[in-house]
Short mmCIF file of C-alpha atoms in Angstrom, two decimals:
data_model
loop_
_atom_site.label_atom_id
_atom_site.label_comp_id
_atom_site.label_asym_id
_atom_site.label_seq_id
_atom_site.Cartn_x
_atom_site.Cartn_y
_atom_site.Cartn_z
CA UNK A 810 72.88 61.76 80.04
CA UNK A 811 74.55 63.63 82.83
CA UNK A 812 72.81 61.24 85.57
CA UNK A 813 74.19 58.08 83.67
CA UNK A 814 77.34 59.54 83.04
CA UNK A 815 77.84 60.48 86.99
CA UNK A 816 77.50 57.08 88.10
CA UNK A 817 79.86 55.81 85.77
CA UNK A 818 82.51 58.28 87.05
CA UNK A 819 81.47 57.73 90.35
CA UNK A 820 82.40 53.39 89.64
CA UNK A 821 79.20 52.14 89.91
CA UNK A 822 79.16 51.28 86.33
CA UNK A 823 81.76 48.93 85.97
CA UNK A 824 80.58 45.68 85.36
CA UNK A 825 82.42 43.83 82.90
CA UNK A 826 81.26 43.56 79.24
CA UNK A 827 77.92 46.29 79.73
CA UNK A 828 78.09 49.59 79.02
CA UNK A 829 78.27 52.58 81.33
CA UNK A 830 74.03 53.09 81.13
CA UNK A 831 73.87 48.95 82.12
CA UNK A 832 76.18 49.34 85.33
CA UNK A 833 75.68 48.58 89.11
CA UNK A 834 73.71 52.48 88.94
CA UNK A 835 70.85 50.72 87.14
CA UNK A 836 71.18 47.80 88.44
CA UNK A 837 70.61 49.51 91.81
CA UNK A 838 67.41 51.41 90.40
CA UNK A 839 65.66 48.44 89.17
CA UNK A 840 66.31 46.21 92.32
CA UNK A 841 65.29 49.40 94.25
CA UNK A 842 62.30 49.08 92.45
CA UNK A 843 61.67 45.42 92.52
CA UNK A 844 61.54 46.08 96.35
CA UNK A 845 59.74 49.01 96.78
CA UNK A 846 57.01 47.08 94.94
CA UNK A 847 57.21 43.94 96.80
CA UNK A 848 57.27 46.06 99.71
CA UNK A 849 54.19 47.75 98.71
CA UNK A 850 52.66 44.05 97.66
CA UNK A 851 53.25 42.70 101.11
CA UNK A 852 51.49 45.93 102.55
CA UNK A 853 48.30 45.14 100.82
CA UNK A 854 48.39 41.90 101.53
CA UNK A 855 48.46 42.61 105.13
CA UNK A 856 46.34 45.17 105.18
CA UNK A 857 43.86 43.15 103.18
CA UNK A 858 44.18 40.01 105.61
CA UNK A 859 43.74 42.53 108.79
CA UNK A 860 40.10 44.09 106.70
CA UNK A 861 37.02 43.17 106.23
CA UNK A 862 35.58 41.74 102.95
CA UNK A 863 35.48 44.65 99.78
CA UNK A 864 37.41 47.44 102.30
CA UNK A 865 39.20 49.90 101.10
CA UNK A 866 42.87 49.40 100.98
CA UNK A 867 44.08 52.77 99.72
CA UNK A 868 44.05 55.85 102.18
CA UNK A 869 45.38 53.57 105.23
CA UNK A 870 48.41 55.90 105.68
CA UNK A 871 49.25 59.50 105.15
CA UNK A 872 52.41 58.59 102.65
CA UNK A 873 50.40 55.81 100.93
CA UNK A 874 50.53 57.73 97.26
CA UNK A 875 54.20 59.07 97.41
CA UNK A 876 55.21 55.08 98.49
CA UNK A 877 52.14 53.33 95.69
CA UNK A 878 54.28 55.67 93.28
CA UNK A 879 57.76 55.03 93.92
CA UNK A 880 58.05 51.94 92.35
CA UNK A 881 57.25 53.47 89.14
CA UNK A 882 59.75 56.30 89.72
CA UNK A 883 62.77 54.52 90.50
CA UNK A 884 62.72 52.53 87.32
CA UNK A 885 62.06 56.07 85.10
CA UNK A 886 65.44 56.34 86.80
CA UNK A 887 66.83 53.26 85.61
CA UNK A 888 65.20 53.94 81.92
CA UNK A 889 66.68 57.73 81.82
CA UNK A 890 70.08 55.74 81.33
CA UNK A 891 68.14 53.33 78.49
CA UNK A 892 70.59 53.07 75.32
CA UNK A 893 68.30 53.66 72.62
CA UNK A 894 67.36 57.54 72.45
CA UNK A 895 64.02 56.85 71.08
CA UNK A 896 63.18 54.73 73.48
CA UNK A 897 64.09 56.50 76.70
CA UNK A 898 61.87 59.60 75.31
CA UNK A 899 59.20 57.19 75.58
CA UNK A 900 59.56 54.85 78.56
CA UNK A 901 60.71 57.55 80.89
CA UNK A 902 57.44 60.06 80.53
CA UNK A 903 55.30 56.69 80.61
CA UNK A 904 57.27 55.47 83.74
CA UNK A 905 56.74 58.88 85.69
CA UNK A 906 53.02 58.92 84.08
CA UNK A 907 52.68 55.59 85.57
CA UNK A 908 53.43 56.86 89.19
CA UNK A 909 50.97 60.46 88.76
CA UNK A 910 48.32 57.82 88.09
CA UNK A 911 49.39 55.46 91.00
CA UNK A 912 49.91 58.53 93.08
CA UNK A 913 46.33 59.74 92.20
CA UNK A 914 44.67 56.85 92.16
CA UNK A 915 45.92 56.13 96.10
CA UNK A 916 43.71 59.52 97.00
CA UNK A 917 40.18 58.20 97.07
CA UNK A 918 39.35 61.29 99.50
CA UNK A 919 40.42 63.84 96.33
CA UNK A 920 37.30 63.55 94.25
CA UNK A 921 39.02 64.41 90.70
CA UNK A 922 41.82 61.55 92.08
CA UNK A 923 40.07 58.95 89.31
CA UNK A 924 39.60 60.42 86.39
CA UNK A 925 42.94 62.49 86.74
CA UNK A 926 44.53 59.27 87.51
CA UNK A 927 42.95 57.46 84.60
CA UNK A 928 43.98 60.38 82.46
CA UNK A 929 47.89 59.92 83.57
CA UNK A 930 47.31 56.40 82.86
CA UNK A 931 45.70 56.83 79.48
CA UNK A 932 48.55 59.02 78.82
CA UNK A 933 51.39 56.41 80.09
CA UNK A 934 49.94 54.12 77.74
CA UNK A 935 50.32 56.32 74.66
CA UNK A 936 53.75 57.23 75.57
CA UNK A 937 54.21 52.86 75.69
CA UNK A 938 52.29 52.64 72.28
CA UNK A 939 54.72 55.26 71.09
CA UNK A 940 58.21 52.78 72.44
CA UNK A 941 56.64 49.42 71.78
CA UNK A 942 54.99 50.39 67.54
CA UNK A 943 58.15 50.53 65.94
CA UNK A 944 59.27 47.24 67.58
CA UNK A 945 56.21 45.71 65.93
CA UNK A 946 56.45 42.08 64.31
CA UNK A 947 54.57 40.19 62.49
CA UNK A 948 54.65 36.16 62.70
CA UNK A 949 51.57 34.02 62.53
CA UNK A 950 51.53 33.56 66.56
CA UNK A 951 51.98 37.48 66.88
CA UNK A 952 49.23 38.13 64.59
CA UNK A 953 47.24 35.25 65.99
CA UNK A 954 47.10 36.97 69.41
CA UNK A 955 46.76 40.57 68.28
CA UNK A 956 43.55 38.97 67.02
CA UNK A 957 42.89 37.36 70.05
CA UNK A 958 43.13 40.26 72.27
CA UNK A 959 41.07 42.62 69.55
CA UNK A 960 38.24 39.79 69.93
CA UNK A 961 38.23 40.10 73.68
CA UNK A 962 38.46 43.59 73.65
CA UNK A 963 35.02 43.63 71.25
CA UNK A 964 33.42 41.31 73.31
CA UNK A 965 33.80 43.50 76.54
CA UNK A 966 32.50 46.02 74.72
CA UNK A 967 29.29 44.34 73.48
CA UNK A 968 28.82 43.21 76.91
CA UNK A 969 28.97 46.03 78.69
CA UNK A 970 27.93 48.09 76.42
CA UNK A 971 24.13 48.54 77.74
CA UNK A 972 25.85 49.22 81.18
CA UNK A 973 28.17 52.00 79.40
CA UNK A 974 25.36 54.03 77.97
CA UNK A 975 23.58 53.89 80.92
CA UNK A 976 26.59 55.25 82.70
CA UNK A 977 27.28 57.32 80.10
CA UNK A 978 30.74 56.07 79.91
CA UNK A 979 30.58 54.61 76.19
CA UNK A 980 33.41 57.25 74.74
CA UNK A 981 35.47 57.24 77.66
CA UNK A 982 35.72 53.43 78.31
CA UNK A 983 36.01 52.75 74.20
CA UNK A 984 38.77 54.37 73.85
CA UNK A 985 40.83 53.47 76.96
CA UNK A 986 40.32 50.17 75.77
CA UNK A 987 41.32 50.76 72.56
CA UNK A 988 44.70 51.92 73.76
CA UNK A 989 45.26 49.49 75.80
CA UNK A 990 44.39 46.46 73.33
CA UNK A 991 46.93 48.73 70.62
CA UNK A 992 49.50 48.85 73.69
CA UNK A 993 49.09 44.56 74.09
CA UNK A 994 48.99 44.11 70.44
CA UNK A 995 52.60 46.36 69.71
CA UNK A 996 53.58 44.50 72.51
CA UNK A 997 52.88 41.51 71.03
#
């Protein structure tokens, strides 16, 4: 891509025996990353330590979403220079789904903030489903755990399923779970 290719003209993707897309560029992006999110870790864990018990620790500061999201963001930049077409197409619109849903999800005063949130979520995790299925493999320990995690996943159901009907939330929570158990189990 023209973004990959610009840092390799510009020298920052000369490290010996990696291609051009593996340079110091993305090295930069994922370290970039790595510390915008321990940056953001250590901010919660202040903020937490300064609060009382079960406070909020979203909405303490105006930039709060743009920052919860940036960690996501900088490594869609670091996967726009991925190798393998196919992936790329996936992990960079489930990277910058990622941050919309962090970015939402860090507006608790926005009312449609969850369940748009959720929804870019939801959405990130297709887009993983859609990198992480044709990498699929099947050993005994792979299949073991797919198993493993189905069973959990049906035993979270049946226990909260009186609580979901109630709610109402039956459909909604079903399938986000389902997507996320096929994510864990491609992954596996």
């Amino acid at each position: 891509s023209t973004f990959c290719r610009m840092a390799s003209i510009a020298g920052l993707s000369s490290e010996p025996g990696m291609s051009p897309r593996y340079g110091r560029a993305v090295i930069g992006w994922w370290a970039a990353g790595l510390l915008a999110g321990l940056g953001y870790g250590i901010f919660l864990v202040v903020a937490a330590l300064q609060s009382p018990s079960g406070a909020e620790l979203t909405g303490r500061f105006p930039g709060q979403p743009a920052v919860k999201a940036a960690m996501a963001v900088l490594l869609a930049a670091a996967a726009w220079c991925h190798p393998i077409r196919r992936e790329r197409r996936w992990l960079v619109p489930a990277l910058l789904l990622s941050a919309a849903g962090d970015f939402l999800l860090a507006m608790p005063w926005w009312k449609p903030s969850f369940v748009l949130g959720l929804g870019a979520f939801l959405a990130a995790h297709l887009c993983y489903l859609g990198a992480l299925v044709p990498l699929r493999g099947r050993s005994g320990p792979r299949v073991a755990g797919a198993v493993v995690v189905v069973a959990a996943c049906v035993g979270m159901l049946v226990w909260f399923w009186p609580r979901l009907v109630t709610a109402g939330l039956t459909v909604p929570v079903t399938v986000y779970m389902a997507v996320l158990a096929a994510m864990v189990c491609a992954a596996l």
